[in-house]
Tab-separated table of C-alpha atoms in Angstrom:
chain	number	residue	atom	x	y	z
A	316	MET	CA	-15.146	15.482	5.604
A	317	ARG	CA	-11.742	14.477	5.927
A	318	ASN	CA	-9.872	13.988	9.218
A	319	THR	CA	-8.069	17.513	9.933
A	320	TYR	CA	-4.412	15.779	11.420
A	321	GLN	CA	-1.850	16.757	9.948
A	322	ALA	CA	0.246	13.731	9.218
A	323	PRO	CA	3.847	14.143	11.129
A	324	VAL	CA	6.466	15.571	9.053
A	325	LEU	CA	9.620	14.078	10.745
A	326	GLU	CA	12.574	16.352	12.266
A	327	LEU	CA	16.024	14.871	12.270
A	328	ASP	CA	18.709	15.470	13.551
A	329	GLU	CA	20.768	17.006	10.479
A	330	PRO	CA	19.325	19.481	8.699
A	331	ASP	CA	20.340	18.056	5.357
A	332	VAL	CA	17.613	17.349	2.708
A	333	THR	CA	16.765	13.710	2.219
A	334	SER	CA	15.628	11.571	-0.298
A	335	GLY	CA	12.377	11.870	0.643
A	336	ASP	CA	12.198	15.653	0.888
A	337	LEU	CA	13.205	16.116	-2.274
A	338	GLU	CA	10.575	13.369	-3.913
A	339	LEU	CA	7.433	15.448	-2.212
A	340	GLU	CA	8.843	18.299	-3.330
A	341	GLU	CA	8.641	16.621	-7.107
A	342	ARG	CA	5.191	15.399	-6.541
A	343	HIS	CA	3.778	18.812	-5.225
A	344	SER	CA	5.286	20.139	-8.387
A	345	LEU	CA	3.178	17.812	-10.967
A	346	ARG	CA	-0.853	19.021	-10.406
A	347	ARG	CA	-3.158	18.452	-13.296
A	348	VAL	CA	-4.133	21.163	-14.558
A	349	ALA	CA	-7.856	22.084	-15.004
A	350	GLY	CA	-9.730	22.358	-17.946
A	351	LEU	CA	-7.418	19.772	-20.158
A	352	SER	CA	-9.166	16.803	-21.586
A	353	THR	CA	-6.977	13.546	-20.621
A	354	GLU	CA	-9.829	11.326	-23.158
A	355	LEU	CA	-8.391	7.992	-24.586
A	356	THR	CA	-7.258	8.698	-28.013
A	357	ASP	CA	-4.538	6.064	-29.146
A	358	ILE	CA	-4.880	3.482	-26.774
A	359	THR	CA	-1.869	1.967	-28.182
A	360	GLU	CA	-0.109	4.845	-26.593
A	361	VAL	CA	-1.974	5.231	-23.649
A	362	GLU	CA	-3.021	1.906	-22.665
A	363	TYR	CA	-6.209	2.913	-20.524
A	364	ARG	CA	-8.497	5.680	-20.302
A	365	GLN	CA	-7.062	8.129	-18.115
A	366	LEU	CA	-9.303	9.806	-15.452
A	367	ARG	CA	-9.839	13.225	-15.380
A	368	LEU	CA	-10.559	14.588	-11.595
A	369	GLU	CA	-11.399	18.005	-11.248
A	370	ARG	CA	-14.378	19.014	-9.309
A	371	VAL	CA	-16.366	15.697	-7.940
A	372	VAL	CA	-19.288	14.659	-6.696
A	373	LEU	CA	-19.399	11.780	-4.351
A	374	VAL	CA	-22.421	9.382	-3.688
A	375	GLY	CA	-22.181	5.730	-1.357
A	376	VAL	CA	-24.922	3.498	-1.109
A	377	TRP	CA	-25.146	2.571	2.599
A	378	THR	CA	-26.330	-1.215	2.329
A	379	GLU	CA	-25.052	-2.298	6.315
A	380	GLY	CA	-23.633	-1.255	9.613
A	381	SER	CA	-24.531	2.386	11.516
A	382	VAL	CA	-24.436	5.619	9.828
A	383	SER	CA	-20.770	6.409	11.430
A	384	ASP	CA	-19.858	3.956	9.118
A	385	ALA	CA	-21.284	4.676	5.848
A	386	ASP	CA	-20.032	8.596	6.914
A	387	ASN	CA	-17.001	7.020	7.476
A	388	SER	CA	-16.655	5.490	3.936
A	389	LEU	CA	-17.581	8.277	2.315
A	390	THR	CA	-15.222	10.436	3.869
A	391	GLU	CA	-12.452	8.411	3.208
A	392	LEU	CA	-13.502	8.321	-0.189
A	393	ALA	CA	-12.990	11.995	-0.357
A	394	ALA	CA	-9.604	11.738	1.057
A	395	LEU	CA	-8.096	9.559	-1.522
A	396	ALA	CA	-10.458	12.090	-3.948
A	397	GLU	CA	-8.537	14.739	-2.471
A	398	THR	CA	-5.498	12.844	-3.509
A	399	ALA	CA	-5.622	12.070	-6.768
A	400	GLY	CA	-5.623	15.680	-6.990
A	401	SER	CA	-9.703	16.877	-7.481
A	402	GLN	CA	-12.232	18.983	-5.281
A	403	VAL	CA	-14.947	17.580	-4.012
A	404	LEU	CA	-18.511	19.656	-3.648
A	405	GLU	CA	-21.049	17.865	-2.474
A	406	GLY	CA	-21.327	13.990	-1.243
A	407	LEU	CA	-24.747	12.117	-1.131
A	408	ILE	CA	-25.418	8.696	0.353
A	409	GLN	CA	-28.320	6.463	-0.730
A	410	ARG	CA	-29.847	4.040	1.898
A	411	ARG	CA	-30.034	0.617	-0.093
A	412	SER	CA	-30.477	-2.883	0.961
A	413	ARG	CA	-28.374	-3.717	-2.043
A	414	PRO	CA	-26.701	-1.267	-4.913
A	415	ASP	CA	-28.958	-0.986	-7.961
A	416	THR	CA	-28.016	-3.439	-10.824
A	417	ALA	CA	-28.801	-0.815	-13.129
A	418	THR	CA	-27.576	1.905	-11.640
A	419	PHE	CA	-25.937	1.216	-8.885
A	420	ILE	CA	-27.785	4.221	-6.797
A	421	GLY	CA	-31.702	3.433	-8.116
A	422	ARG	CA	-33.635	5.732	-10.887
A	423	GLY	CA	-34.959	8.088	-8.155
A	424	LYS	CA	-31.281	8.971	-6.414
A	425	VAL	CA	-30.288	9.555	-10.149
A	426	ASP	CA	-32.644	12.671	-10.361
A	427	GLU	CA	-31.126	13.920	-7.194
A	428	LEU	CA	-27.515	13.162	-8.414
A	429	ARG	CA	-27.741	14.554	-11.698
A	430	ASP	CA	-29.327	18.279	-10.321
A	431	ALA	CA	-26.455	18.024	-7.604
A	432	VAL	CA	-23.626	17.922	-10.340
A	433	VAL	CA	-25.759	21.157	-12.442
A	434	ALA	CA	-26.017	22.766	-9.278
A	435	THR	CA	-22.354	22.135	-8.716
A	436	GLY	CA	-20.636	22.379	-12.186
A	437	ALA	CA	-19.069	18.784	-10.964
A	438	ASP	CA	-17.646	17.459	-14.286
A	439	THR	CA	-17.150	13.737	-12.289
A	440	VAL	CA	-18.927	11.529	-10.282
A	441	ILE	CA	-17.312	8.927	-8.017
A	442	CYS	CA	-18.980	6.003	-6.454
A	443	ASP	CA	-17.992	4.596	-3.570
A	444	GLY	CA	-18.049	1.488	-5.182
A	445	GLU	CA	-16.985	-0.876	-7.781
A	446	LEU	CA	-19.544	-0.255	-10.862
A	447	SER	CA	-19.892	-2.775	-13.610
A	448	PRO	CA	-19.628	-2.073	-16.948
A	449	SER	CA	-23.515	-1.267	-16.916
A	450	GLN	CA	-23.598	0.601	-13.897
A	451	LEU	CA	-21.238	2.841	-15.253
A	452	ARG	CA	-22.921	3.231	-18.886
A	453	ASN	CA	-25.976	3.819	-17.646
A	454	LEU	CA	-24.875	6.488	-15.149
A	455	GLU	CA	-22.366	8.296	-17.236
A	456	GLN	CA	-25.338	8.859	-19.732
A	457	GLN	CA	-27.954	10.060	-17.379
A	458	VAL	CA	-25.640	12.265	-15.057
A	459	LYS	CA	-24.326	13.512	-18.406
A	460	VAL	CA	-20.519	13.710	-16.974
A	461	LYS	CA	-18.045	10.912	-16.200
A	462	VAL	CA	-18.694	8.470	-13.948
A	463	VAL	CA	-15.558	6.881	-11.730
A	464	ASP	CA	-15.939	4.292	-9.325
A	465	ARG	CA	-13.858	3.641	-5.652
A	466	THR	CA	-11.199	0.856	-7.530
A	467	ALA	CA	-10.440	3.094	-10.895
A	468	LEU	CA	-9.745	5.790	-8.492
A	469	ILE	CA	-7.326	4.255	-6.280
A	470	LEU	CA	-5.498	2.943	-9.463
A	471	ASP	CA	-5.378	6.359	-10.574
A	472	ILE	CA	-3.794	7.750	-7.448
A	473	PHE	CA	-1.321	3.853	-7.346
A	474	ALA	CA	-0.531	5.078	-11.431
A	475	GLN	CA	0.773	9.132	-9.641
A	476	HIS	CA	2.758	8.018	-6.640
A	477	ALA	CA	4.800	4.917	-8.469
A	478	LYS	CA	8.398	5.180	-8.397
A	479	SER	CA	10.021	2.079	-9.281
A	480	LYS	CA	9.957	0.029	-12.122
A	481	GLU	CA	8.634	-2.942	-10.301
A	482	GLY	CA	5.515	-0.410	-9.344
A	483	LYS	CA	4.486	1.511	-12.749
A	484	ALA	CA	4.473	-2.074	-13.873
A	485	GLN	CA	1.973	-3.788	-10.933
A	486	VAL	CA	0.136	-0.527	-11.264
A	487	GLU	CA	-0.340	-0.570	-15.057
A	488	LEU	CA	-0.761	-4.847	-15.019
A	489	ALA	CA	-3.947	-3.782	-12.337
A	490	GLN	CA	-5.145	-0.657	-14.389
A	491	LEU	CA	-5.435	-3.337	-17.772
A	492	GLN	CA	-7.036	-5.937	-15.980
A	493	TYR	CA	-9.810	-2.848	-14.432
A	494	LEU	CA	-10.041	-1.246	-17.605
A	495	LEU	CA	-10.348	-4.681	-20.071
A	496	PRO	CA	-13.874	-6.102	-18.775
A	497	ARG	CA	-15.015	-2.941	-19.228
A	498	LEU	CA	-14.050	-1.642	-22.711
A	499	ARG	CA	-16.541	0.361	-25.207
A	500	GLY	CA	-16.532	2.641	-27.503
A	501	TRP	CA	-15.886	6.077	-25.961
A	502	GLY	CA	-17.017	8.046	-29.373
A	503	GLU	CA	-17.153	6.641	-33.065
A	504	SER	CA	-13.325	6.097	-33.092
A	505	LEU	CA	-13.180	2.665	-31.320
A	506	SER	CA	-16.676	1.385	-32.855
A	507	ARG	CA	-15.276	1.635	-36.250
A	508	GLN	CA	-14.308	-1.235	-38.353
A	509	GLY	CA	-10.733	-2.029	-39.998
A	510	GLY	CA	-9.519	-4.362	-42.070
A	511	GLY	CA	-10.932	-4.977	-45.082
A	512	ALA	CA	-13.553	-2.319	-46.789
A	513	GLY	CA	-15.867	-4.522	-47.918
A	514	GLY	CA	-19.300	-3.106	-50.268
A	515	GLY	CA	-18.149	-1.055	-52.930
A	516	SER	CA	-15.167	1.513	-51.341
A	517	GLY	CA	-11.962	-0.551	-51.680
A	518	GLY	CA	-9.590	0.597	-49.032
A	519	GLY	CA	-8.152	-2.455	-48.490
A	520	GLY	CA	-6.323	-4.110	-51.057
A	521	VAL	CA	-6.200	-7.530	-52.094
A	522	GLY	CA	-6.387	-9.965	-49.440
A	523	THR	CA	-7.792	-7.361	-46.932
A	524	ARG	CA	-11.672	-6.969	-47.709
A	525	GLY	CA	-14.031	-8.397	-45.635
A	526	PRO	CA	-15.946	-7.026	-42.371
A	527	GLY	CA	-12.548	-7.046	-40.766
A	528	GLU	CA	-12.336	-6.358	-36.875
A	529	THR	CA	-13.660	-3.268	-35.158
A	530	LYS	CA	-11.770	-1.011	-33.166
A	531	LEU	CA	-13.229	-2.532	-29.879
A	532	GLU	CA	-11.814	-5.856	-30.642
A	533	THR	CA	-8.263	-4.499	-31.477
A	534	ASP	CA	-7.838	-2.347	-28.646
A	535	ARG	CA	-8.626	-5.653	-26.788
A	536	ARG	CA	-6.150	-8.282	-28.279
A	537	ARG	CA	-3.506	-5.119	-27.501
A	538	ILE	CA	-4.664	-4.789	-24.024
A	539	ASN	CA	-4.340	-8.801	-23.684
A	540	GLN	CA	-0.842	-8.914	-25.241
A	541	ARG	CA	0.478	-5.860	-22.749
A	542	ILE	CA	-0.646	-7.677	-20.015
A	543	ALA	CA	1.016	-10.933	-20.733
A	544	LYS	CA	4.582	-8.445	-21.222
A	545	LEU	CA	3.404	-7.276	-17.502
A	546	ARG	CA	2.906	-10.323	-16.279
A	547	ARG	CA	6.249	-11.651	-17.608
A	548	GLU	CA	8.116	-8.801	-16.652
A	549	ILE	CA	6.885	-8.605	-13.133
A	550	LYS	CA	7.630	-12.151	-12.703
A	551	ALA	CA	10.768	-12.016	-13.433
A	552	MET	CA	11.281	-8.676	-10.794
A	553	ARG	CA	9.622	-11.900	-8.185
A	554	THR	CA	12.799	-13.816	-8.628
A	555	VAL	CA	15.283	-10.729	-8.287
A	556	ARG	CA	12.982	-10.283	-4.815
A	557	GLN	CA	13.320	-13.503	-3.523
A	558	THR	CA	16.964	-13.677	-4.275
A	559	LYS	CA	17.244	-10.625	-1.674
A	560	ARG	CA	14.991	-12.328	0.852
A	561	SER	CA	16.776	-15.979	0.559
A	562	ARG	CA	19.984	-13.692	1.156
A	563	ARG	CA	18.506	-11.938	4.791
A	564	ALA	CA	17.712	-15.127	4.958
A	565	THR	CA	20.698	-17.417	4.715
A	566	SER	CA	23.128	-14.347	6.955
A	567	GLY	CA	20.099	-14.945	9.895
A	568	THR	CA	18.886	-11.512	9.667
A	569	PRO	CA	15.126	-11.468	11.294
A	570	ALA	CA	12.986	-9.355	9.137
A	571	VAL	CA	10.492	-6.513	10.819
A	572	ALA	CA	7.668	-5.718	8.121
A	573	ILE	CA	5.145	-2.582	8.838
A	574	ALA	CA	2.412	-2.905	8.027
A	575	GLY	CA	-0.961	-0.654	8.328
A	576	TYR	CA	-3.535	1.299	6.559
A	577	THR	CA	-2.770	4.283	4.742
A	578	ASN	CA	-2.013	7.377	5.993
A	579	ALA	CA	-1.411	5.462	9.370
A	580	GLY	CA	2.171	7.247	9.886
A	581	LYS	CA	4.289	3.763	8.606
A	582	SER	CA	6.728	5.993	7.007
A	583	SER	CA	7.475	8.725	9.797
A	584	LEU	CA	7.656	5.736	11.545
A	585	LEU	CA	10.359	3.885	9.437
A	586	ASN	CA	12.059	7.500	9.689
A	587	ARG	CA	11.695	7.840	13.274
A	588	LEU	CA	13.212	4.045	13.859
A	589	THR	CA	16.174	4.204	11.176
A	590	GLN	CA	16.372	7.600	10.035
A	591	ALA	CA	16.052	6.345	6.746
A	592	GLY	CA	14.591	9.933	5.164
A	593	VAL	CA	11.767	8.754	3.235
A	594	LEU	CA	8.555	10.356	1.624
A	595	VAL	CA	6.100	11.530	4.482
A	596	GLU	CA	3.049	13.235	3.307
A	597	ASP	CA	-0.437	14.160	4.066
A	598	ALA	CA	-1.974	11.676	1.879
A	599	LEU	CA	-3.400	8.501	0.931
A	600	PHE	CA	-1.189	5.871	-0.794
A	601	ALA	CA	1.895	8.239	-0.139
A	602	THR	CA	4.224	5.854	-0.688
A	603	LEU	CA	4.022	2.449	-2.919
A	604	ASP	CA	7.961	1.249	-3.193
A	605	PRO	CA	8.806	-0.752	-0.096
A	606	THR	CA	11.825	0.335	2.033
A	607	THR	CA	14.660	-1.976	3.764
A	608	ARG	CA	16.456	-0.347	6.683
A	609	ARG	CA	18.828	-2.514	8.854
A	610	THR	CA	18.527	-1.324	11.940
A	611	ALA	CA	19.570	-3.454	15.712
A	612	ALA	CA	18.020	-3.503	18.918
A	613	GLU	CA	19.572	-2.550	21.991
A	614	ASP	CA	20.884	-5.431	22.587
A	615	GLY	CA	22.617	-5.879	19.402
A	616	ARG	CA	21.193	-7.761	17.202
A	617	VAL	CA	20.927	-6.566	13.643
A	618	TYR	CA	17.527	-6.913	12.127
A	619	THR	CA	15.724	-5.027	8.511
A	620	LEU	CA	12.632	-3.261	9.370
A	621	SER	CA	10.463	-2.948	5.620
A	622	ASP	CA	8.009	-0.212	4.809
A	623	THR	CA	5.058	-2.010	3.283
A	624	VAL	CA	2.345	-0.242	0.940
A	625	GLY	CA	-0.854	0.861	2.461
A	626	PHE	CA	-3.706	-1.016	2.984
A	627	VAL	CA	-7.686	0.324	2.198
A	628	ARG	CA	-11.470	-0.864	3.252
A	629	HIS	CA	-11.866	-2.946	0.010
A	630	LEU	CA	-8.616	-2.526	-1.507
A	631	PRO	CA	-9.072	-3.181	-5.037
A	632	HIS	CA	-8.235	-7.321	-5.785
A	633	GLN	CA	-5.996	-5.986	-8.994
A	634	ILE	CA	-4.260	-4.426	-6.424
A	635	VAL	CA	-3.475	-7.396	-4.186
A	636	GLU	CA	-2.965	-9.318	-7.256
A	637	ALA	CA	-0.721	-6.972	-8.799
A	638	PHE	CA	1.303	-6.294	-5.517
A	639	ARG	CA	1.252	-9.852	-4.714
A	640	SER	CA	5.024	-10.142	-4.819
A	641	THR	CA	5.554	-6.540	-3.068
A	642	LEU	CA	2.872	-7.792	-0.124
A	643	GLU	CA	4.890	-10.668	0.190
A	644	GLU	CA	7.246	-9.384	2.104
A	645	VAL	CA	5.085	-9.157	5.119
A	646	SER	CA	4.524	-12.600	4.352
A	647	PHE	CA	8.016	-13.186	4.944
A	648	ALA	CA	8.691	-11.063	7.628
A	649	ASP	CA	9.310	-12.737	11.335
A	650	LEU	CA	7.125	-10.271	12.662
A	651	VAL	CA	4.809	-7.765	11.629
A	652	VAL	CA	4.725	-4.820	13.299
A	653	HIS	CA	1.003	-3.037	12.680
A	654	VAL	CA	0.609	0.511	12.310
A	655	VAL	CA	-2.671	2.041	13.778
A	656	ASP	CA	-3.796	5.719	13.746
A	657	GLY	CA	-4.828	6.501	16.894
A	658	ALA	CA	-6.877	9.680	16.091
A	659	HIS	CA	-8.947	7.901	13.275
A	660	PRO	CA	-12.422	8.193	13.402
A	661	ASP	CA	-12.693	3.996	13.213
A	662	PRO	CA	-9.079	2.354	14.434
A	663	GLU	CA	-11.119	-0.744	15.015
A	664	GLY	CA	-12.448	-0.949	11.903
A	665	GLN	CA	-8.381	-0.052	9.708
A	666	VAL	CA	-7.485	-2.834	11.844
A	667	SER	CA	-10.057	-5.648	10.519
A	668	ALA	CA	-9.260	-4.265	6.893
A	669	VAL	CA	-5.177	-4.580	7.548
A	670	ARG	CA	-6.063	-8.292	8.783
A	671	GLU	CA	-7.797	-8.785	6.030
A	672	VAL	CA	-5.492	-8.412	3.445
A	673	LEU	CA	-2.597	-9.921	5.535
A	674	ALA	CA	-4.526	-12.946	5.307
A	675	GLU	CA	-5.152	-12.679	1.690
A	676	VAL	CA	-1.093	-12.855	1.366
A	677	ASN	CA	-0.892	-15.503	4.024
A	678	ALA	CA	0.556	-13.087	6.261
A	679	ASP	CA	-2.145	-13.774	9.119
A	680	SER	CA	-0.300	-16.515	10.981
A	681	ILE	CA	2.729	-13.961	11.755
A	682	PRO	CA	3.087	-12.486	15.353
A	683	GLU	CA	2.170	-8.899	15.288
A	684	LEU	CA	3.105	-5.934	17.371
A	685	LEU	CA	0.247	-3.275	17.590
A	686	VAL	CA	0.991	-0.357	17.672
A	687	ILE	CA	-1.157	2.823	17.457
A	688	ASN	CA	0.214	6.157	16.484
A	689	LYS	CA	-0.790	9.455	16.791
A	690	VAL	CA	-1.610	9.841	20.192
A	691	ASP	CA	-0.475	13.221	19.795
A	692	ALA	CA	-3.503	13.786	17.750
A	693	ALA	CA	-5.969	11.675	19.424
A	694	ASP	CA	-8.191	12.020	22.413
A	695	GLU	CA	-7.098	10.670	25.749
A	696	GLU	CA	-11.450	8.947	25.615
A	697	THR	CA	-10.270	7.209	22.088
A	698	LEU	CA	-7.370	6.263	23.798
A	699	LEU	CA	-8.783	4.526	27.555
A	700	ARG	CA	-10.812	2.798	24.384
A	701	LEU	CA	-7.803	1.548	22.708
A	702	LYS	CA	-6.037	0.626	25.849
A	703	ARG	CA	-8.808	-1.240	26.824
A	704	THR	CA	-9.602	-3.332	23.394
A	705	TRP	CA	-5.673	-4.629	22.489
A	706	PRO	CA	-4.244	-4.375	26.020
A	707	ASP	CA	-0.355	-4.909	24.670
A	708	ALA	CA	-0.039	-2.375	21.673
A	709	VAL	CA	2.582	0.251	22.371
A	710	PHE	CA	1.550	3.917	22.196
A	711	VAL	CA	3.784	6.359	20.142
A	712	SER	CA	3.833	9.072	17.850
A	713	ALA	CA	6.239	9.466	15.403
A	714	ARG	CA	6.326	13.571	14.876
A	715	SER	CA	7.055	13.983	18.645
A	716	GLY	CA	9.110	10.658	19.566
A	717	GLN	CA	6.736	9.687	22.009
A	718	GLY	CA	6.857	6.328	23.137
A	719	ILE	CA	9.611	5.177	20.550
A	720	ALA	CA	11.901	3.867	23.103
A	721	ASP	CA	8.951	1.120	24.495
A	722	LEU	CA	8.263	0.584	20.856
A	723	HIS	CA	12.032	-0.391	20.224
A	724	GLN	CA	12.563	-2.531	23.530
A	725	ALA	CA	8.730	-3.935	22.338
A	726	ILE	CA	10.063	-5.237	18.328
A	727	ALA	CA	13.646	-6.934	20.129
A	728	ALA	CA	10.967	-8.634	22.906
A	729	LYS	CA	9.565	-10.187	20.077
A	730	LEU	CA	11.934	-10.776	17.521
A	731	PRO	CA	13.111	-14.521	16.810
A	732	ARG	CA	15.751	-15.467	19.400
A	733	PRO	CA	18.384	-18.132	17.704
A	734	PRO	CA	17.248	-21.752	19.275
A	735	VAL	CA	20.899	-22.757	19.927
A	736	ASP	CA	22.459	-22.394	23.713
A	737	MET	CA	26.576	-22.335	24.233
A	738	ARG	CA	29.429	-21.231	25.737
A	739	LEU	CA	32.491	-20.066	23.822
A	740	LEU	CA	35.823	-19.408	24.756
A	741	LEU	CA	37.085	-17.204	21.697
A	742	PRO	CA	40.461	-16.274	21.042
A	743	TYR	CA	41.474	-12.809	21.208
A	744	ASP	CA	42.691	-12.760	17.163
A	745	ARG	CA	38.579	-14.084	16.619
A	746	GLY	CA	37.119	-11.017	16.397
A	747	ASP	CA	35.450	-11.843	13.266
A	748	LEU	CA	33.323	-14.390	14.990
A	749	VAL	CA	32.245	-11.823	17.759
A	750	ALA	CA	30.986	-9.489	15.128
A	751	ARG	CA	29.253	-12.651	13.388
A	752	ILE	CA	26.925	-13.096	16.954
A	753	HIS	CA	26.565	-10.026	18.000
A	754	ARG	CA	25.207	-9.639	14.809
A	755	THR	CA	22.409	-12.657	14.383
A	756	GLY	CA	22.835	-13.821	17.791
A	757	GLN	CA	22.961	-12.799	20.875
A	758	VAL	CA	25.473	-12.487	24.124
A	759	LEU	CA	23.776	-13.298	27.059
A	760	GLN	CA	27.154	-12.993	29.190
A	761	THR	CA	31.041	-11.881	28.164
A	762	ARG	CA	34.127	-12.569	30.925
A	763	HIS	CA	38.000	-11.935	29.494
A	764	LEU	CA	40.409	-13.947	30.391
A	765	GLU	CA	44.085	-13.722	29.683
A	766	GLU	CA	43.409	-16.743	27.097
A	767	GLY	CA	40.860	-14.949	25.391
A	768	THR	CA	37.002	-14.203	25.568
A	769	GLU	CA	34.554	-15.962	27.493
A	770	LEU	CA	30.759	-16.025	26.072
A	771	ARG	CA	27.556	-18.099	26.808
A	772	VAL	CA	25.403	-16.732	23.316
A	773	LEU	CA	22.829	-17.927	21.569
A	774	VAL	CA	22.908	-18.390	18.101
A	775	ASP	CA	21.117	-20.121	14.575
A	776	GLU	CA	22.411	-23.329	14.022
A	777	ARG	CA	24.519	-22.445	11.105
A	778	LEU	CA	26.464	-20.009	13.624
A	779	ALA	CA	25.908	-22.956	15.936
A	780	SER	CA	28.057	-25.154	13.440
A	781	ASP	CA	30.994	-22.373	12.743
A	782	LEU	CA	31.514	-22.413	16.309
A	783	GLU	CA	31.333	-25.558	17.500
A	784	SER	CA	35.563	-26.033	17.926
A	785	PHE	CA	35.469	-23.525	20.148
A	786	ARG	CA	32.503	-24.615	22.293
A	787	ASN	CA	33.872	-24.490	26.103
């Protein structure tokens, strides 16, 4: 069911191994071991019920749209499951006007799902939607294997791929926020009572006898405490991120953010544009930690290019909230380079999903440059349709380099231009000012005279005030 397109692996001019290559090798060496139980044994150590995704059956509810929309959604769920390290055995789709409130798929479909689990030997069922605690409990009781919803699956992938301290804290916060309303007794150990012994047994000691609190209540209290601590840590990290942004803003360097659907080729494009050497993998949510690199347009203007976390349909709100400080990198950009997978069965749906998340972080009003990637893997009919739909889009291949020169020009054309037009005569010993103009402004004309360099430039107001004494 997966898209068979192999994600581009950038071939750099230099044969040196990049940090992304090393990270990819490390990730592939840490695969899950089949048969090992990862059930929750101590909430203070693990903080959440870990997933054991090995042999899975997928199930979705088709409530609206066409048959192809339902198939695409289940295909994406299969890609998510394989990214998490599982083997997909079978997929089922139930046509309903709305999900069943008790079992998500309805009583009749539960029996069919149970038969599929028994026939395939699956140990996990993954539902294409977010289940309520009661739906999760009812399904597990009836199919007799672990049930995981789409949100928990995405959170598990994020937990595997997070590398930085901020990324790990954001993922853990999202996981705990998801877990808290779903806490229940995973066996007797989480439902027993602690504290005073009460009755005839006297293990509690003086002053501690009484009903005590259940293990479930203890877990809930500890999780709330951990959530509060994580929020404080992320708030402090957000301050650091804001300080870096303010420094870039003070320098007058334009900021360009690369956004797009997961696995659309954003990291490959960043590598191609800046030689960043970041990790590239044919997997969903391969990179979570944003990478920022400086590069220059053909006219010499310097700007920053930032890769961001990928988006997906129905991105869990826990992820959006926990990663808000990271996603805000897009909202503070001067230009959003929106990367679309041209070889995907539904690129229009990807664009809609990305724009929906951009609106959530108040980035929908920022100028957008649409980039259709993977044109070397897309068929001609699809490309012609996309060119009619988005005539201003740039069509590229990050793997082969096709269209990259056009992309450089398109980004330069959309970069904000400094507002102040000045004619200057700079002495030859003021090369520092010439360098500042090239770095943050734009040189329109240059002429070398006996007394110095005559320039016509576009610069921001701050630099214009520093250059006022040299105005010609």
